[in-house]
Short mmCIF file of C-alpha atoms and ligand atoms in Angstrom, two decimals:
data_model
loop_
_atom_site.label_atom_id
_atom_site.label_comp_id
_atom_site.label_asym_id
_atom_site.label_seq_id
_atom_site.Cartn_x
_atom_site.Cartn_y
_atom_site.Cartn_z
CA UNK A 1 -13.53 -134.19 50.85
CA UNK A 2 -10.38 -133.79 52.99
CA UNK A 3 -9.44 -130.36 54.33
CA UNK A 4 -6.93 -128.42 52.27
CA UNK A 5 -3.69 -127.83 54.15
CA UNK A 6 -1.55 -124.76 53.49
CA UNK A 7 1.80 -124.14 55.11
CA UNK A 8 3.43 -120.69 55.29
CA UNK A 9 7.21 -120.35 55.34
CA UNK A 10 8.37 -116.83 54.52
CA UNK A 11 11.63 -115.33 55.75
CA UNK A 12 11.53 -111.68 56.88
CA UNK A 13 7.73 -111.58 56.63
CA UNK A 14 5.37 -111.15 59.58
CA UNK A 15 3.10 -114.20 59.22
CA UNK A 16 -0.01 -113.03 61.11
CA UNK A 17 -1.57 -110.76 58.47
CA UNK A 18 -0.88 -113.32 55.73
CA UNK A 19 -2.48 -116.10 57.76
CA UNK A 20 -5.47 -113.88 58.54
CA UNK A 21 -5.87 -112.99 54.86
CA UNK A 22 -5.56 -116.60 53.72
CA UNK A 23 -8.06 -117.73 56.40
CA UNK A 24 -10.57 -115.10 55.29
CA UNK A 25 -10.24 -116.01 51.61
CA UNK A 26 -10.10 -119.77 52.13
CA UNK A 27 -12.21 -120.31 55.27
CA UNK A 28 -12.32 -124.09 54.89
CA UNK A 29 -8.56 -124.56 54.59
CA UNK A 30 -6.10 -125.18 57.41
CA UNK A 31 -3.38 -122.51 57.22
CA UNK A 32 -0.42 -122.55 59.57
CA UNK A 33 3.11 -121.26 59.88
CA UNK A 34 5.58 -124.06 59.12
CA UNK A 35 7.63 -125.39 62.03
CA UNK A 36 10.17 -128.20 61.77
CA UNK A 37 8.26 -131.47 62.13
CA UNK A 38 4.93 -129.94 60.96
CA UNK A 39 2.29 -132.19 59.36
CA UNK A 40 2.44 -132.62 55.56
CA UNK A 41 0.64 -129.85 53.65
CA UNK A 42 -0.90 -129.67 50.16
CA UNK A 43 0.36 -126.23 49.20
CA UNK A 44 3.05 -123.87 50.47
CA UNK A 45 3.28 -120.09 50.47
CA UNK A 46 6.97 -119.24 50.62
CA UNK A 47 9.68 -116.60 50.45
CA UNK A 48 13.28 -117.76 50.79
CA UNK A 49 12.46 -120.92 52.77
CA UNK A 50 15.25 -123.16 54.10
CA UNK A 51 16.12 -126.46 52.39
CA UNK A 52 14.82 -128.28 55.49
CA UNK A 53 11.34 -127.07 54.61
CA UNK A 54 11.28 -128.99 51.30
CA UNK A 55 13.14 -131.97 52.76
CA UNK A 56 10.30 -132.33 55.26
CA UNK A 57 7.45 -131.55 52.81
CA UNK A 58 8.16 -133.78 49.77
CA UNK A 59 4.43 -134.35 49.11
CA UNK A 60 3.64 -130.70 48.26
CA UNK A 61 1.48 -130.21 45.16
CA UNK A 62 2.19 -126.53 44.67
CA UNK A 63 4.48 -123.77 45.91
CA UNK A 64 3.42 -120.12 45.75
CA UNK A 65 6.35 -117.70 45.86
CA UNK A 66 5.33 -114.32 47.31
CA UNK A 67 7.60 -112.45 44.92
CA UNK A 68 8.12 -112.25 41.18
CA UNK A 69 11.71 -113.52 41.27
CA UNK A 70 12.30 -117.20 42.04
CA UNK A 71 16.11 -117.23 42.05
CA UNK A 72 16.39 -117.92 45.81
CA UNK A 73 13.79 -120.69 45.58
CA UNK A 74 15.39 -122.43 42.62
CA UNK A 75 18.71 -122.74 44.46
CA UNK A 76 17.00 -125.36 46.64
CA UNK A 77 16.17 -129.03 45.91
CA UNK A 78 12.41 -128.97 45.29
CA UNK A 79 10.06 -131.95 45.27
CA UNK A 80 10.19 -133.23 41.66
CA UNK A 81 6.41 -133.21 41.06
CA UNK A 82 5.76 -129.79 42.55
CA UNK A 83 4.29 -126.92 40.57
CA UNK A 84 6.03 -123.57 41.26
CA UNK A 85 3.90 -120.45 40.87
CA UNK A 86 5.30 -116.93 41.18
CA UNK A 87 3.54 -113.60 41.59
CA UNK A 88 2.69 -112.00 38.28
CA UNK A 89 2.36 -108.26 38.60
CA UNK A 90 0.07 -108.32 41.69
CA UNK A 91 0.46 -104.54 41.87
CA UNK A 92 4.23 -104.57 41.29
CA UNK A 93 4.24 -103.51 37.61
CA UNK A 94 2.83 -100.03 38.24
CA UNK A 95 5.23 -99.53 41.16
CA UNK A 96 8.17 -100.58 38.99
CA UNK A 97 7.03 -98.26 36.20
CA UNK A 98 6.82 -95.29 38.57
CA UNK A 99 10.19 -96.08 40.17
CA UNK A 100 12.05 -96.46 36.87
CA UNK A 101 10.38 -93.44 35.25
CA UNK A 102 11.29 -91.28 38.26
CA UNK A 103 14.93 -92.47 38.09
CA UNK A 104 15.17 -91.80 34.34
CA UNK A 105 13.42 -88.44 34.60
CA UNK A 106 15.41 -87.33 37.66
CA UNK A 107 18.62 -87.94 35.71
CA UNK A 108 17.35 -86.61 32.37
CA UNK A 109 15.98 -83.39 33.91
CA UNK A 110 19.02 -82.86 36.19
CA UNK A 111 16.75 -82.72 39.21
CA UNK A 112 19.51 -83.79 41.60
CA UNK A 113 21.66 -80.83 40.49
CA UNK A 114 18.69 -78.47 40.81
CA UNK A 115 18.03 -79.73 44.34
CA UNK A 116 21.70 -79.09 45.25
CA UNK A 117 21.54 -75.59 43.71
CA UNK A 118 18.41 -74.76 45.66
CA UNK A 119 19.91 -76.06 48.93
CA UNK A 120 22.86 -73.76 48.27
CA UNK A 121 20.54 -70.80 47.63
CA UNK A 122 21.33 -70.61 43.87
CA UNK A 123 18.69 -69.85 41.23
CA UNK A 124 20.46 -71.43 38.24
CA UNK A 125 19.43 -73.09 34.99
CA UNK A 126 20.99 -76.19 33.43
CA UNK A 127 20.85 -76.64 29.66
CA UNK A 128 17.93 -78.93 28.72
CA UNK A 129 18.97 -82.35 27.40
CA UNK A 130 17.78 -83.81 24.12
CA UNK A 131 15.21 -86.56 24.62
CA UNK A 132 16.28 -88.08 21.30
CA UNK A 133 19.77 -88.60 22.85
CA UNK A 134 18.30 -90.50 25.78
CA UNK A 135 17.40 -93.91 24.40
CA UNK A 136 16.44 -96.16 27.30
CA UNK A 137 17.13 -99.88 26.97
CA UNK A 138 15.03 -102.24 29.08
CA UNK A 139 16.56 -105.68 29.64
CA UNK A 140 13.76 -108.18 30.20
CA UNK A 141 10.37 -107.56 28.64
CA UNK A 142 8.29 -109.76 30.91
CA UNK A 143 5.45 -108.69 33.16
CA UNK A 144 7.46 -105.87 34.75
CA UNK A 145 9.83 -104.94 31.92
CA UNK A 146 7.04 -104.58 29.36
CA UNK A 147 5.11 -102.25 31.67
CA UNK A 148 8.22 -100.17 32.35
CA UNK A 149 9.11 -99.95 28.64
CA UNK A 150 5.62 -98.76 27.78
CA UNK A 151 5.59 -96.20 30.59
CA UNK A 152 8.92 -94.79 29.32
CA UNK A 153 7.57 -94.66 25.77
CA UNK A 154 4.67 -92.64 27.13
CA UNK A 155 7.19 -89.94 28.12
CA UNK A 156 8.47 -90.04 24.51
CA UNK A 157 11.91 -91.44 25.30
CA UNK A 158 13.23 -93.66 22.51
CA UNK A 159 12.85 -97.14 24.09
CA UNK A 160 14.74 -100.34 23.24
CA UNK A 161 13.82 -103.70 24.73
CA UNK A 162 15.81 -106.93 24.99
CA UNK A 163 14.33 -110.34 25.74
CA UNK A 164 15.21 -113.99 25.20
CA UNK A 165 12.51 -114.46 22.55
CA UNK A 166 11.34 -111.70 20.17
CA UNK A 167 8.60 -109.38 21.46
CA UNK A 168 6.51 -106.79 19.63
CA UNK A 169 5.55 -103.91 21.94
CA UNK A 170 4.13 -100.63 20.66
CA UNK A 171 6.72 -97.84 20.90
CA UNK A 172 9.55 -100.23 21.77
CA UNK A 173 12.35 -101.28 19.40
CA UNK A 174 12.80 -104.98 20.06
CA UNK A 175 16.06 -106.92 20.30
CA UNK A 176 16.33 -110.54 21.33
CA UNK A 177 18.81 -113.24 22.17
CA UNK A 178 22.55 -113.15 22.79
CA UNK A 179 23.20 -112.27 19.13
CA UNK A 180 21.43 -108.89 19.44
CA UNK A 181 22.67 -107.90 22.89
CA UNK A 182 25.59 -105.77 21.66
CA UNK A 183 23.36 -103.85 19.22
CA UNK A 184 20.80 -103.32 21.96
CA UNK A 185 23.45 -101.90 24.32
CA UNK A 186 25.05 -99.72 21.65
CA UNK A 187 21.62 -98.26 20.86
CA UNK A 188 20.92 -97.35 24.51
CA UNK A 189 22.15 -94.62 26.83
CA UNK A 190 20.18 -95.54 29.91
CA UNK A 191 20.03 -99.23 30.85
CA UNK A 192 17.22 -100.64 32.99
CA UNK A 193 17.68 -104.19 34.23
CA UNK A 194 14.53 -106.26 34.72
CA UNK A 195 15.87 -109.72 33.95
CA UNK A 196 15.33 -112.72 36.20
CA UNK A 197 18.50 -113.98 37.86
CA UNK A 198 19.44 -117.24 36.10
CA UNK A 199 22.75 -118.91 35.18
CA UNK A 200 22.55 -117.06 31.83
CA UNK A 201 22.03 -113.62 33.37
CA UNK A 202 24.30 -113.70 36.44
CA UNK A 203 27.02 -111.00 36.11
CA UNK A 204 25.49 -109.87 32.81
CA UNK A 205 26.11 -106.21 33.72
CA UNK A 206 29.89 -106.40 33.54
CA UNK A 207 32.54 -104.03 32.30
CA UNK A 208 32.50 -105.32 28.73
CA UNK A 209 28.73 -104.98 28.38
CA UNK A 210 28.36 -101.69 30.25
CA UNK A 211 31.16 -100.21 28.12
CA UNK A 212 28.95 -100.73 25.08
CA UNK A 213 26.37 -98.25 26.35
CA UNK A 214 26.51 -94.83 24.75
CA UNK A 215 28.92 -92.38 26.48
CA UNK A 216 27.35 -90.72 29.50
CA UNK A 217 25.39 -93.90 30.12
CA UNK A 218 23.22 -94.44 33.17
CA UNK A 219 22.38 -97.78 34.86
CA UNK A 220 19.20 -98.60 36.75
CA UNK A 221 19.30 -102.02 38.40
CA UNK A 222 15.97 -103.08 39.87
CA UNK A 223 16.23 -106.84 39.31
CA UNK A 224 18.91 -108.61 41.37
CA UNK A 225 22.29 -107.54 42.76
CA UNK A 226 24.09 -110.53 41.24
CA UNK A 227 23.31 -109.27 37.73
CA UNK A 228 25.81 -106.47 38.28
CA UNK A 229 29.58 -106.71 38.79
CA UNK A 230 29.99 -104.01 41.44
CA UNK A 231 33.65 -103.21 40.74
CA UNK A 232 33.00 -102.90 37.00
CA UNK A 233 30.25 -100.37 37.61
CA UNK A 234 32.51 -98.38 39.94
CA UNK A 235 35.36 -98.37 37.39
CA UNK A 236 33.09 -97.07 34.61
CA UNK A 237 31.59 -94.40 36.87
CA UNK A 238 35.06 -93.32 37.94
CA UNK A 239 36.49 -93.18 34.40
CA UNK A 240 33.47 -91.12 33.28
CA UNK A 241 32.00 -93.55 30.72
CA UNK A 242 28.93 -93.83 32.94
CA UNK A 243 27.29 -90.72 34.36
CA UNK A 244 25.51 -92.43 37.23
CA UNK A 245 23.42 -95.31 38.54
CA UNK A 246 20.29 -95.92 40.53
CA UNK A 247 20.48 -99.23 42.39
CA UNK A 248 17.65 -100.91 44.29
CA UNK A 249 19.14 -104.41 44.63
CA UNK A 250 22.51 -105.68 45.86
CA UNK A 251 24.56 -108.87 46.03
CA UNK A 252 24.23 -108.78 49.82
CA UNK A 253 21.14 -107.19 51.34
CA UNK A 254 21.11 -105.12 53.45
CA UNK A 255 24.07 -103.52 51.64
CA UNK A 256 27.04 -104.01 54.03
CA UNK A 257 28.19 -100.85 55.77
CA UNK A 258 31.44 -99.71 54.22
CA UNK A 259 30.44 -100.87 50.70
CA UNK A 260 31.61 -98.14 48.27
CA UNK A 261 28.07 -97.79 46.83
CA UNK A 262 26.88 -96.16 50.07
CA UNK A 263 28.81 -92.95 49.58
CA UNK A 264 29.49 -92.82 45.84
CA UNK A 265 28.45 -89.37 44.57
CA UNK A 266 27.11 -90.78 41.28
CA UNK A 267 25.01 -93.56 42.82
CA UNK A 268 21.48 -93.28 44.18
CA UNK A 269 20.45 -96.19 46.43
CA UNK A 270 17.16 -97.54 47.66
CA UNK A 271 16.73 -100.62 49.91
CA UNK A 272 15.08 -103.17 47.54
CA UNK A 273 11.84 -101.28 47.49
CA UNK A 274 11.16 -100.44 43.85
CA UNK A 275 8.17 -102.81 43.69
CA UNK A 276 6.86 -104.18 46.97
CA UNK A 277 4.72 -107.26 47.41
CA UNK A 278 1.20 -106.01 48.19
CA UNK A 279 -0.31 -108.50 50.57
CA UNK A 280 -4.01 -108.32 49.77
CA UNK A 281 -3.55 -108.35 46.00
CA UNK A 282 -1.03 -111.18 46.32
CA UNK A 283 -3.31 -113.28 48.51
CA UNK A 284 -6.17 -112.81 46.02
CA UNK A 285 -3.91 -113.93 43.16
CA UNK A 286 -2.51 -116.91 45.09
CA UNK A 287 -5.94 -118.12 46.19
CA UNK A 288 -7.44 -117.79 42.70
CA UNK A 289 -4.58 -119.85 41.25
CA UNK A 290 -4.67 -122.40 44.04
CA UNK A 291 -8.40 -122.97 43.46
CA UNK A 292 -7.80 -123.29 39.70
CA UNK A 293 -5.07 -125.89 40.33
CA UNK A 294 -7.44 -127.76 42.64
CA UNK A 295 -10.02 -127.87 39.83
CA UNK A 296 -7.35 -129.25 37.51
CA UNK A 297 -7.18 -126.06 35.42
CA UNK A 298 -4.02 -124.50 34.06
CA UNK A 299 -2.76 -121.25 35.60
CA UNK A 300 -0.51 -118.45 34.38
CA UNK A 301 2.76 -117.62 36.12
CA UNK A 302 4.10 -121.17 36.32
CA UNK A 303 7.85 -121.20 36.69
CA UNK A 304 9.87 -123.26 34.24
CA UNK A 305 12.35 -124.71 36.73
CA UNK A 306 14.78 -125.86 34.01
CA UNK A 307 14.85 -122.41 32.39
CA UNK A 308 15.25 -120.70 35.78
CA UNK A 309 12.33 -118.26 35.61
P1 NDP B 401 9.24 -112.27 33.78
O1 NDP B 401 9.59 -113.70 33.94
O2 NDP B 401 7.83 -111.91 33.47
O3 NDP B 401 10.14 -111.62 32.62
C1 NDP B 401 11.47 -111.96 32.45
C2 NDP B 401 11.95 -111.33 31.12
O4 NDP B 401 13.36 -111.55 31.02
C3 NDP B 401 11.32 -111.98 29.89
O5 NDP B 401 11.08 -111.00 28.90
C4 NDP B 401 12.41 -112.94 29.41
O6 NDP B 401 12.40 -113.22 28.01
C5 NDP B 401 13.65 -112.15 29.77
N1 NDP B 401 14.81 -113.03 29.88
C6 NDP B 401 15.00 -114.09 30.71
N2 NDP B 401 16.21 -114.66 30.48
C7 NDP B 401 16.77 -113.96 29.47
C8 NDP B 401 18.00 -114.08 28.77
N3 NDP B 401 18.90 -115.03 29.05
N4 NDP B 401 18.24 -113.20 27.79
C9 NDP B 401 17.34 -112.22 27.47
N5 NDP B 401 16.15 -112.06 28.09
C10 NDP B 401 15.88 -112.93 29.09
O7 NDP B 401 9.72 -111.53 35.10
P2 NDP B 401 9.11 -110.22 35.81
O8 NDP B 401 9.04 -109.15 34.79
O9 NDP B 401 7.89 -110.55 36.57
O10 NDP B 401 10.26 -109.91 36.88
C11 NDP B 401 11.60 -109.67 36.48
C12 NDP B 401 12.53 -109.64 37.69
O11 NDP B 401 12.34 -108.45 38.43
C13 NDP B 401 12.32 -110.73 38.74
O12 NDP B 401 12.90 -111.95 38.34
C14 NDP B 401 12.98 -110.14 39.97
O13 NDP B 401 14.34 -110.52 40.01
C15 NDP B 401 12.88 -108.64 39.74
N6 NDP B 401 12.01 -107.99 40.73
C16 NDP B 401 12.54 -107.01 41.53
C17 NDP B 401 11.75 -106.36 42.44
C18 NDP B 401 12.28 -105.26 43.28
O14 NDP B 401 11.59 -104.78 44.18
N7 NDP B 401 13.49 -104.79 43.04
C19 NDP B 401 10.32 -106.69 42.59
C20 NDP B 401 9.87 -107.69 41.68
C21 NDP B 401 10.71 -108.32 40.80
P3 NDP B 401 11.17 -113.98 27.31
O15 NDP B 401 10.03 -112.95 27.34
O16 NDP B 401 11.64 -114.27 25.96
O17 NDP B 401 10.88 -115.18 28.17
C1 OXD B 402 10.42 -109.97 43.92
C2 OXD B 402 11.14 -109.04 44.74
O1 OXD B 402 11.05 -110.78 43.25
O2 OXD B 402 10.55 -108.49 45.68
O3 OXD B 402 9.17 -109.93 43.93
O4 OXD B 402 12.32 -108.76 44.50
#
């Protein structure tokens, strides 16, 4: 049997620990960092590779994306026969649940204001908010969104969920499809975005849609920066319809210095860190799926290239 060849082409990722992990888990495979002109490989492990990579590797059988979102990958021309596999959870769902719950709770419990009071030496109380007035709407009820919605329900927030196809999740009021988007938004005060970035979802968080949130709305974007129209968010924060936003993802990353988000008093920023790729868990998932594909078995987490996620 010929030796399995794996090529690694991941932008902004130190290759050595990934290669070491792949070598340990697949000792009989050849694993190497891709260089222009490299020999043809069977499988690729990628994150934001250049088009040249696929132009030079048209024979690939499978591509493993070391993230959950495949928007950057699907902008490229891929070999037509190739199977695209993304990370499913791989330790990201619990991270996303803790990040979103902390953002919702920090806002709901006024923790930012308490921290400012304490810094100023004031022992003050803010009136408690009504949980029943804080319906949280989760856009996208996939691997991450479903986990987030259920974690929020655990804290007894009313939770709405919106997906392309109908979903039944305990403790979550389900909405689906374009026809139910307005009702979903009007039923929500806090909006959490966990959609994939596709032609249908680009710019989905625009002025018209965000205006449908209940007054005093709050936006948590943890999916992709291009879901959100930055100026529309700023206008709704400045006219008071929205009370604030927590943003982890941006149209350009790192967020350019001078962007108004940096210093906006109602915006909390983090540098695309809400759910990090965990190397060991990811390698274990990739290798298990690669072996299943080699045996001719089906695997979960296949990307539907036409659908965009
Ligand atoms: P999934 O593919 O598992 O879930 C996507 C969900 O979005 C599904 O419920 C799907 O509906 C829904 N959806 C897709 N298109 C539409 C549409 N047009 N209208 C309504 N609903 C739609 O993705 P994951 O949960 O694994 O990941 C979601 C995103 O999170 C990733 O694409 C990535 O961009 C982002 N992400 C961000 C990270 C960060 O650190 N900030 C880390 C990891 C991921 P249906 O169920 O009907 O198919
Ligand atoms: C991902 C991400 O898609 O890190 O996994 O954003």
